[in-house]
């Protein structure tokens, strides 16, 4: 079992920045970590991911504006979000995929990001 704690959401004006943090209770079994987001009335979408080999993925809508990274202990990931747009407003969820799995099975409680115009 992996517990996940997220932080860093909030209200920011368009063009501003926020950094989200996600800490897992253990790094021992982690394969990949990712950030998803869900806006009201929309499906939950993958925003960014960092894989076990340190490669990264970004959705087209955030490329060049968001950066995913993790700490040396490999139990915390960060999502640096710059040049925020009102369209980035959503609940952001951290997710963990463990070894031997093909889906993200552990999820955080979500953190609200609101970007005002």
mmCIF file of N, CA and C in Angstrom:
data_model
loop_
_atom_site.group_PDB
_atom_site.id
_atom_site.type_symbol
_atom_site.label_atom_id
_atom_site.label_comp_id
_atom_site.label_asym_id
_atom_site.label_seq_id
_atom_site.Cartn_x
_atom_site.Cartn_y
_atom_site.Cartn_z
ATOM 1 N N UNK A 1 0.842 -1.195 0.000
ATOM 2 C CA UNK A 1 0.000 0.000 0.000
ATOM 3 C C UNK A 1 0.879 1.248 0.000
ATOM 4 N N UNK A 2 0.524 2.211 -0.834
ATOM 5 C CA UNK A 2 1.274 3.460 -0.924
ATOM 6 C C UNK A 2 0.330 4.613 -0.600
ATOM 7 N N UNK A 3 0.703 5.393 0.385
ATOM 8 C CA UNK A 3 -0.060 6.611 0.689
ATOM 9 C C UNK A 3 0.574 7.787 -0.026
ATOM 10 N N UNK A 4 -0.278 8.695 -0.478
ATOM 11 C CA UNK A 4 0.181 9.844 -1.248
ATOM 12 C C UNK A 4 -0.324 11.122 -0.605
ATOM 13 N N UNK A 5 0.558 12.082 -0.480
ATOM 14 C CA UNK A 5 0.191 13.389 0.064
ATOM 15 C C UNK A 5 0.565 14.458 -0.947
ATOM 16 N N UNK A 6 -0.415 15.292 -1.282
ATOM 17 C CA UNK A 6 -0.206 16.371 -2.253
ATOM 18 C C UNK A 6 -0.283 17.719 -1.555
ATOM 19 N N UNK A 7 0.371 18.696 -2.159
ATOM 20 C CA UNK A 7 0.263 20.064 -1.662
ATOM 21 C C UNK A 7 0.629 21.027 -2.775
ATOM 22 N N UNK A 8 0.304 22.299 -2.563
ATOM 23 C CA UNK A 8 0.763 23.335 -3.472
ATOM 24 C C UNK A 8 -0.287 23.985 -4.343
ATOM 25 N N UNK A 9 -1.509 23.530 -4.293
ATOM 26 C CA UNK A 9 -2.531 24.168 -5.111
ATOM 27 C C UNK A 9 -2.880 25.538 -4.571
ATOM 28 N N UNK A 10 -3.741 26.258 -5.310
ATOM 29 C CA UNK A 10 -4.163 27.561 -4.855
ATOM 30 C C UNK A 10 -4.749 28.384 -5.970
ATOM 31 N N UNK A 11 -4.908 29.675 -5.677
ATOM 32 C CA UNK A 11 -5.469 30.630 -6.632
ATOM 33 C C UNK A 11 -4.359 31.524 -7.142
ATOM 34 N N UNK A 12 -4.283 31.685 -8.445
ATOM 35 C CA UNK A 12 -3.239 32.510 -9.041
ATOM 36 C C UNK A 12 -3.817 33.219 -10.262
ATOM 37 N N UNK A 13 -3.264 34.360 -10.567
ATOM 38 C CA UNK A 13 -3.691 35.080 -11.762
ATOM 39 C C UNK A 13 -3.054 34.479 -13.004
ATOM 40 N N UNK A 14 -3.705 34.665 -14.131
ATOM 41 C CA UNK A 14 -3.156 34.198 -15.398
ATOM 42 C C UNK A 14 -1.756 34.757 -15.591
ATOM 43 N N UNK A 15 -0.864 33.878 -16.058
ATOM 44 C CA UNK A 15 0.529 34.266 -16.227
ATOM 45 C C UNK A 15 1.393 33.937 -15.030
ATOM 46 N N UNK A 16 0.764 33.589 -13.924
ATOM 47 C CA UNK A 16 1.499 33.276 -12.706
ATOM 48 C C UNK A 16 1.994 31.847 -12.671
ATOM 49 N N UNK A 17 2.569 31.483 -11.512
ATOM 50 C CA UNK A 17 3.170 30.159 -11.349
ATOM 51 C C UNK A 17 2.727 29.522 -10.048
ATOM 52 N N UNK A 18 2.729 28.208 -10.051
ATOM 53 C CA UNK A 18 2.503 27.412 -8.857
ATOM 54 C C UNK A 18 3.377 26.171 -8.954
ATOM 55 N N UNK A 19 3.728 25.614 -7.779
ATOM 56 C CA UNK A 19 4.444 24.344 -7.774
ATOM 57 C C UNK A 19 3.683 23.357 -6.916
ATOM 58 N N UNK A 20 3.330 22.239 -7.505
ATOM 59 C CA UNK A 20 2.667 21.168 -6.791
ATOM 60 C C UNK A 20 3.708 20.148 -6.320
ATOM 61 N N UNK A 21 3.442 19.575 -5.152
ATOM 62 C CA UNK A 21 4.307 18.533 -4.614
ATOM 63 C C UNK A 21 3.490 17.295 -4.300
ATOM 64 N N UNK A 22 4.115 16.157 -4.472
ATOM 65 C CA UNK A 22 3.454 14.882 -4.192
ATOM 66 C C UNK A 22 4.484 13.958 -3.559
ATOM 67 N N UNK A 23 4.203 13.506 -2.346
ATOM 68 C CA UNK A 23 5.120 12.620 -1.642
ATOM 69 C C UNK A 23 4.454 11.273 -1.389
ATOM 70 N N UNK A 24 5.145 10.218 -1.775
ATOM 71 C CA UNK A 24 4.661 8.864 -1.539
ATOM 72 C C UNK A 24 5.262 8.323 -0.248
ATOM 73 N N UNK A 25 4.529 7.425 0.406
ATOM 74 C CA UNK A 25 4.984 6.895 1.689
ATOM 75 C C UNK A 25 6.209 6.000 1.541
ATOM 76 N N UNK A 26 6.461 5.499 0.344
ATOM 77 C CA UNK A 26 7.626 4.685 0.076
ATOM 78 C C UNK A 26 7.979 4.785 -1.393
ATOM 79 N N UNK A 27 9.254 4.675 -1.700
ATOM 80 C CA UNK A 27 9.681 4.678 -3.108
ATOM 81 C C UNK A 27 10.052 3.277 -3.583
ATOM 82 N N UNK A 28 9.944 2.305 -2.661
ATOM 83 C CA UNK A 28 10.482 0.977 -2.935
ATOM 84 C C UNK A 28 9.830 0.300 -4.134
ATOM 85 N N UNK A 29 8.534 0.490 -4.287
ATOM 86 C CA UNK A 29 7.821 -0.260 -5.314
ATOM 87 C C UNK A 29 7.321 0.621 -6.460
ATOM 88 N N UNK A 30 7.773 1.862 -6.489
ATOM 89 C CA UNK A 30 7.251 2.797 -7.477
ATOM 90 C C UNK A 30 7.895 2.594 -8.831
ATOM 91 N N UNK A 31 7.049 2.535 -9.834
ATOM 92 C CA UNK A 31 7.508 2.447 -11.205
ATOM 93 C C UNK A 31 7.435 3.827 -11.868
ATOM 94 N N UNK A 32 6.252 4.400 -11.881
ATOM 95 C CA UNK A 32 6.059 5.721 -12.480
ATOM 96 C C UNK A 32 5.243 6.596 -11.536
ATOM 97 N N UNK A 33 5.407 7.913 -11.656
ATOM 98 C CA UNK A 33 4.564 8.863 -10.941
ATOM 99 C C UNK A 33 4.056 9.894 -11.938
ATOM 100 N N UNK A 34 2.850 10.363 -11.711
ATOM 101 C CA UNK A 34 2.237 11.252 -12.700
ATOM 102 C C UNK A 34 1.301 12.246 -12.045
ATOM 103 N N UNK A 35 0.990 13.267 -12.801
ATOM 104 C CA UNK A 35 -0.035 14.243 -12.442
ATOM 105 C C UNK A 35 -1.154 14.181 -13.478
ATOM 106 N N UNK A 36 -2.361 14.059 -12.981
ATOM 107 C CA UNK A 36 -3.573 14.151 -13.793
ATOM 108 C C UNK A 36 -4.335 15.394 -13.353
ATOM 109 N N UNK A 37 -5.276 15.818 -14.171
ATOM 110 C CA UNK A 37 -6.152 16.907 -13.757
ATOM 111 C C UNK A 37 -7.557 16.672 -14.287
ATOM 112 N N UNK A 38 -8.507 17.216 -13.533
ATOM 113 C CA UNK A 38 -9.906 17.083 -13.920
ATOM 114 C C UNK A 38 -10.616 18.408 -13.682
ATOM 115 N N UNK A 39 -11.096 18.985 -14.775
ATOM 116 C CA UNK A 39 -11.888 20.215 -14.700
ATOM 117 C C UNK A 39 -13.365 19.838 -14.546
ATOM 118 N N UNK A 40 -14.174 20.740 -14.027
ATOM 119 C CA UNK A 40 -15.601 20.438 -13.839
ATOM 120 C C UNK A 40 -16.263 19.996 -15.143
ATOM 121 N N UNK A 41 -16.959 18.871 -15.081
ATOM 122 C CA UNK A 41 -17.675 18.370 -16.245
ATOM 123 C C UNK A 41 -16.815 17.696 -17.291
ATOM 124 N N UNK A 42 -15.534 17.531 -16.988
ATOM 125 C CA UNK A 42 -14.632 16.920 -17.969
ATOM 126 C C UNK A 42 -13.995 15.666 -17.388
ATOM 127 N N UNK A 43 -13.397 14.868 -18.250
ATOM 128 C CA UNK A 43 -12.738 13.654 -17.801
ATOM 129 C C UNK A 43 -11.381 13.990 -17.192
ATOM 130 N N UNK A 44 -10.861 13.036 -16.445
ATOM 131 C CA UNK A 44 -9.545 13.203 -15.855
ATOM 132 C C UNK A 44 -8.492 12.893 -16.916
ATOM 133 N N UNK A 45 -7.578 13.827 -17.129
ATOM 134 C CA UNK A 45 -6.567 13.692 -18.173
ATOM 135 C C UNK A 45 -5.160 13.666 -17.588
ATOM 136 N N UNK A 46 -4.292 12.950 -18.242
ATOM 137 C CA UNK A 46 -2.880 12.919 -17.872
ATOM 138 C C UNK A 46 -2.228 14.230 -18.290
ATOM 139 N N UNK A 47 -1.554 14.865 -17.349
ATOM 140 C CA UNK A 47 -0.858 16.126 -17.610
ATOM 141 C C UNK A 47 0.626 15.888 -17.839
ATOM 142 N N UNK A 48 1.228 15.125 -16.941
ATOM 143 C CA UNK A 48 2.664 14.901 -17.019
ATOM 144 C C UNK A 48 3.013 13.656 -16.221
ATOM 145 N N UNK A 49 4.081 12.992 -16.624
ATOM 146 C CA UNK A 49 4.531 11.804 -15.918
ATOM 147 C C UNK A 49 6.047 11.732 -15.944
ATOM 148 N N UNK A 50 6.593 11.086 -14.919
ATOM 149 C CA UNK A 50 8.022 10.809 -14.887
ATOM 150 C C UNK A 50 8.167 9.318 -14.654
ATOM 151 N N UNK A 51 8.952 8.692 -15.515
ATOM 152 C CA UNK A 51 9.026 7.247 -15.531
ATOM 153 C C UNK A 51 10.257 6.749 -14.773
ATOM 154 N N UNK A 52 10.283 5.443 -14.567
ATOM 155 C CA UNK A 52 11.357 4.862 -13.760
ATOM 156 C C UNK A 52 12.739 5.158 -14.330
ATOM 157 N N UNK A 53 12.837 5.280 -15.655
ATOM 158 C CA UNK A 53 14.129 5.568 -16.284
ATOM 159 C C UNK A 53 14.404 7.068 -16.402
ATOM 160 N N UNK A 54 13.572 7.873 -15.711
ATOM 161 C CA UNK A 54 13.712 9.334 -15.652
ATOM 162 C C UNK A 54 13.272 10.057 -16.911
ATOM 163 N N UNK A 55 12.725 9.344 -17.868
ATOM 164 C CA UNK A 55 12.129 10.045 -18.996
ATOM 165 C C UNK A 55 10.807 10.670 -18.551
ATOM 166 N N UNK A 56 10.361 11.647 -19.316
ATOM 167 C CA UNK A 56 9.165 12.383 -18.923
ATOM 168 C C UNK A 56 8.169 12.485 -20.069
ATOM 169 N N UNK A 57 6.947 12.755 -19.696
ATOM 170 C CA UNK A 57 5.877 12.960 -20.669
ATOM 171 C C UNK A 57 5.126 14.227 -20.298
ATOM 172 N N UNK A 58 4.714 14.976 -21.315
ATOM 173 C CA UNK A 58 3.868 16.162 -21.105
ATOM 174 C C UNK A 58 2.725 16.151 -22.118
ATOM 175 N N UNK A 59 1.554 16.499 -21.671
ATOM 176 C CA UNK A 59 0.455 16.717 -22.591
ATOM 177 C C UNK A 59 0.782 17.927 -23.461
ATOM 178 N N UNK A 60 0.289 17.924 -24.685
ATOM 179 C CA UNK A 60 0.589 19.031 -25.596
ATOM 180 C C UNK A 60 0.185 20.376 -25.013
ATOM 181 N N UNK A 61 -0.891 20.392 -24.254
ATOM 182 C CA UNK A 61 -1.422 21.654 -23.733
ATOM 183 C C UNK A 61 -0.519 22.307 -22.694
ATOM 184 N N UNK A 62 0.424 21.548 -22.141
ATOM 185 C CA UNK A 62 1.283 22.117 -21.092
ATOM 186 C C UNK A 62 2.766 22.134 -21.465
ATOM 187 N N UNK A 63 3.109 21.591 -22.616
ATOM 188 C CA UNK A 63 4.512 21.564 -23.040
ATOM 189 C C UNK A 63 5.085 22.973 -23.078
ATOM 190 N N UNK A 64 6.283 23.107 -22.528
ATOM 191 C CA UNK A 64 6.933 24.402 -22.507
ATOM 192 C C UNK A 64 6.532 25.280 -21.335
ATOM 193 N N UNK A 65 5.488 24.880 -20.606
ATOM 194 C CA UNK A 65 5.032 25.665 -19.455
ATOM 195 C C UNK A 65 5.179 24.906 -18.142
ATOM 196 N N UNK A 66 4.990 23.617 -18.168
ATOM 197 C CA UNK A 66 5.066 22.787 -16.965
ATOM 198 C C UNK A 66 6.344 21.954 -16.996
ATOM 199 N N UNK A 67 6.904 21.706 -15.807
ATOM 200 C CA UNK A 67 8.080 20.858 -15.679
ATOM 201 C C UNK A 67 7.874 19.892 -14.528
ATOM 202 N N UNK A 68 8.064 18.604 -14.794
ATOM 203 C CA UNK A 68 7.963 17.591 -13.753
ATOM 204 C C UNK A 68 9.369 17.190 -13.334
ATOM 205 N N UNK A 69 9.547 16.971 -12.044
ATOM 206 C CA UNK A 69 10.848 16.557 -11.534
ATOM 207 C C UNK A 69 10.631 15.744 -10.268
ATOM 208 N N UNK A 70 11.704 15.129 -9.761
ATOM 209 C CA UNK A 70 11.579 14.404 -8.498
ATOM 210 C C UNK A 70 12.849 14.540 -7.692
ATOM 211 N N UNK A 71 12.738 14.177 -6.407
ATOM 212 C CA UNK A 71 13.878 14.327 -5.524
ATOM 213 C C UNK A 71 14.790 13.116 -5.618
ATOM 214 N N UNK A 72 15.932 13.209 -4.954
ATOM 215 C CA UNK A 72 16.926 12.146 -5.033
ATOM 216 C C UNK A 72 16.415 10.849 -4.418
ATOM 217 N N UNK A 73 15.558 10.948 -3.424
ATOM 218 C CA UNK A 73 15.018 9.753 -2.776
ATOM 219 C C UNK A 73 13.957 9.072 -3.638
ATOM 220 N N UNK A 74 13.525 9.736 -4.687
ATOM 221 C CA UNK A 74 12.557 9.213 -5.651
ATOM 222 C C UNK A 74 11.196 8.936 -5.021
ATOM 223 N N UNK A 75 10.889 9.663 -3.931
ATOM 224 C CA UNK A 75 9.566 9.486 -3.322
ATOM 225 C C UNK A 75 8.709 10.740 -3.435
ATOM 226 N N UNK A 76 9.253 11.784 -4.011
ATOM 227 C CA UNK A 76 8.515 13.043 -4.165
ATOM 228 C C UNK A 76 8.658 13.548 -5.591
ATOM 229 N N UNK A 77 7.549 13.925 -6.177
ATOM 230 C CA UNK A 77 7.588 14.559 -7.488
ATOM 231 C C UNK A 77 7.009 15.955 -7.370
ATOM 232 N N UNK A 78 7.490 16.808 -8.230
ATOM 233 C CA UNK A 78 7.056 18.193 -8.264
ATOM 234 C C UNK A 78 6.513 18.507 -9.665
ATOM 235 N N UNK A 79 5.559 19.386 -9.706
ATOM 236 C CA UNK A 79 5.077 19.901 -10.984
ATOM 237 C C UNK A 79 5.162 21.423 -10.927
ATOM 238 N N UNK A 80 6.161 21.954 -11.594
ATOM 239 C CA UNK A 80 6.317 23.404 -11.676
ATOM 240 C C UNK A 80 5.456 23.893 -12.830
ATOM 241 N N UNK A 81 4.530 24.759 -12.521
ATOM 242 C CA UNK A 81 3.585 25.242 -13.528
ATOM 243 C C UNK A 81 3.786 26.740 -13.720
ATOM 244 N N UNK A 82 4.240 27.116 -14.898
ATOM 245 C CA UNK A 82 4.483 28.511 -15.232
ATOM 246 C C UNK A 82 3.514 28.971 -16.319
ATOM 247 N N UNK A 83 3.414 30.267 -16.482
ATOM 248 C CA UNK A 83 2.540 30.850 -17.513
ATOM 249 C C UNK A 83 1.147 30.235 -17.459
ATOM 250 N N UNK A 84 0.608 30.162 -16.273
ATOM 251 C CA UNK A 84 -0.688 29.515 -16.093
ATOM 252 C C UNK A 84 -1.796 30.257 -16.821
ATOM 253 N N UNK A 85 -2.733 29.477 -17.324
ATOM 254 C CA UNK A 85 -3.865 30.004 -18.088
ATOM 255 C C UNK A 85 -5.166 29.585 -17.392
ATOM 256 N N UNK A 86 -6.241 30.344 -17.598
ATOM 257 C CA UNK A 86 -7.521 29.941 -16.986
ATOM 258 C C UNK A 86 -7.914 28.506 -17.340
ATOM 259 N N UNK A 87 -7.500 28.044 -18.510
ATOM 260 C CA UNK A 87 -7.815 26.678 -18.935
ATOM 261 C C UNK A 87 -7.097 25.622 -18.109
ATOM 262 N N UNK A 88 -6.123 26.033 -17.317
ATOM 263 C CA UNK A 88 -5.424 25.097 -16.433
ATOM 264 C C UNK A 88 -6.186 24.862 -15.132
ATOM 265 N N UNK A 89 -7.248 25.590 -14.915
ATOM 266 C CA UNK A 89 -8.044 25.429 -13.704
ATOM 267 C C UNK A 89 -8.630 24.031 -13.634
ATOM 268 N N UNK A 90 -8.345 23.341 -12.526
ATOM 269 C CA UNK A 90 -8.785 21.955 -12.369
ATOM 270 C C UNK A 90 -8.355 21.459 -10.995
ATOM 271 N N UNK A 91 -8.845 20.286 -10.644
ATOM 272 C CA UNK A 91 -8.287 19.563 -9.504
ATOM 273 C C UNK A 91 -7.157 18.697 -10.048
ATOM 274 N N UNK A 92 -6.004 18.827 -9.450
ATOM 275 C CA UNK A 92 -4.825 18.083 -9.887
ATOM 276 C C UNK A 92 -4.600 16.906 -8.938
ATOM 277 N N UNK A 93 -4.415 15.738 -9.522
ATOM 278 C CA UNK A 93 -4.229 14.509 -8.758
ATOM 279 C C UNK A 93 -2.862 13.913 -9.053
ATOM 280 N N UNK A 94 -2.183 13.500 -8.004
ATOM 281 C CA UNK A 94 -0.956 12.744 -8.150
ATOM 282 C C UNK A 94 -1.303 11.265 -8.176
ATOM 283 N N UNK A 95 -0.602 10.501 -9.006
ATOM 284 C CA UNK A 95 -0.875 9.078 -9.120
ATOM 285 C C UNK A 95 0.422 8.293 -9.199
ATOM 286 N N UNK A 96 0.369 7.083 -8.680
ATOM 287 C CA UNK A 96 1.550 6.214 -8.627
ATOM 288 C C UNK A 96 1.229 4.884 -9.279
ATOM 289 N N UNK A 97 2.150 4.442 -10.103
ATOM 290 C CA UNK A 97 2.082 3.107 -10.685
ATOM 291 C C UNK A 97 3.224 2.299 -10.092
ATOM 292 N N UNK A 98 2.909 1.124 -9.570
ATOM 293 C CA UNK A 98 3.942 0.319 -8.935
ATOM 294 C C UNK A 98 4.453 -0.772 -9.879
ATOM 295 N N UNK A 99 5.547 -1.365 -9.465
ATOM 296 C CA UNK A 99 6.190 -2.397 -10.277
ATOM 297 C C UNK A 99 5.229 -3.535 -10.576
ATOM 298 N N UNK A 100 5.240 -3.971 -11.819
ATOM 299 C CA UNK A 100 4.389 -5.075 -12.223
ATOM 300 C C UNK A 100 2.990 -4.681 -12.606
ATOM 301 N N UNK A 101 2.675 -3.411 -12.488
ATOM 302 C CA UNK A 101 1.343 -2.918 -12.826
ATOM 303 C C UNK A 101 1.400 -2.137 -14.132
ATOM 304 N N UNK A 102 0.257 -2.040 -14.802
ATOM 305 C CA UNK A 102 0.185 -1.276 -16.045
ATOM 306 C C UNK A 102 -0.734 -0.064 -15.928
ATOM 307 N N UNK A 103 -1.293 0.140 -14.757
ATOM 308 C CA UNK A 103 -2.142 1.303 -14.529
ATOM 309 C C UNK A 103 -1.703 2.008 -13.252
ATOM 310 N N UNK A 104 -2.154 3.234 -13.115
ATOM 311 C CA UNK A 104 -1.864 3.990 -11.890
ATOM 312 C C UNK A 104 -2.894 3.564 -10.848
ATOM 313 N N UNK A 105 -2.433 2.887 -9.803
ATOM 314 C CA UNK A 105 -3.408 2.357 -8.862
ATOM 315 C C UNK A 105 -3.505 3.110 -7.547
ATOM 316 N N UNK A 106 -2.582 4.011 -7.279
ATOM 317 C CA UNK A 106 -2.650 4.801 -6.053
ATOM 318 C C UNK A 106 -2.806 6.262 -6.424
ATOM 319 N N UNK A 107 -3.749 6.919 -5.750
ATOM 320 C CA UNK A 107 -4.097 8.303 -6.088
ATOM 321 C C UNK A 107 -4.110 9.175 -4.839
ATOM 322 N N UNK A 108 -3.712 10.429 -5.026
ATOM 323 C CA UNK A 108 -3.848 11.395 -3.962
ATOM 324 C C UNK A 108 -5.276 11.931 -3.902
ATOM 325 N N UNK A 109 -5.508 12.785 -2.917
ATOM 326 C CA UNK A 109 -6.858 13.308 -2.702
ATOM 327 C C UNK A 109 -7.192 14.450 -3.651
ATOM 328 N N UNK A 110 -6.187 14.979 -4.316
ATOM 329 C CA UNK A 110 -6.403 16.077 -5.250
ATOM 330 C C UNK A 110 -6.155 17.429 -4.607
ATOM 331 N N UNK A 111 -5.655 18.349 -5.399
ATOM 332 C CA UNK A 111 -5.427 19.711 -4.938
ATOM 333 C C UNK A 111 -5.967 20.670 -6.003
ATOM 334 N N UNK A 112 -6.715 21.671 -5.555
ATOM 335 C CA UNK A 112 -7.373 22.593 -6.477
ATOM 336 C C UNK A 112 -6.399 23.651 -6.976
ATOM 337 N N UNK A 113 -6.388 23.843 -8.274
ATOM 338 C CA UNK A 113 -5.648 24.931 -8.904
ATOM 339 C C UNK A 113 -6.667 25.797 -9.638
ATOM 340 N N UNK A 114 -6.703 27.067 -9.295
ATOM 341 C CA UNK A 114 -7.630 27.994 -9.929
ATOM 342 C C UNK A 114 -6.836 29.160 -10.506
ATOM 343 N N UNK A 115 -7.004 29.396 -11.795
ATOM 344 C CA UNK A 115 -6.304 30.473 -12.478
ATOM 345 C C UNK A 115 -7.332 31.505 -12.926
ATOM 346 N N UNK A 116 -7.200 32.703 -12.406
ATOM 347 C CA UNK A 116 -8.152 33.758 -12.743
ATOM 348 C C UNK A 116 -7.637 34.571 -13.929
ATOM 349 N N UNK A 117 -8.562 35.066 -14.714
ATOM 350 C CA UNK A 117 -8.177 35.846 -15.911
ATOM 351 C C UNK A 117 -8.075 37.322 -15.597
#
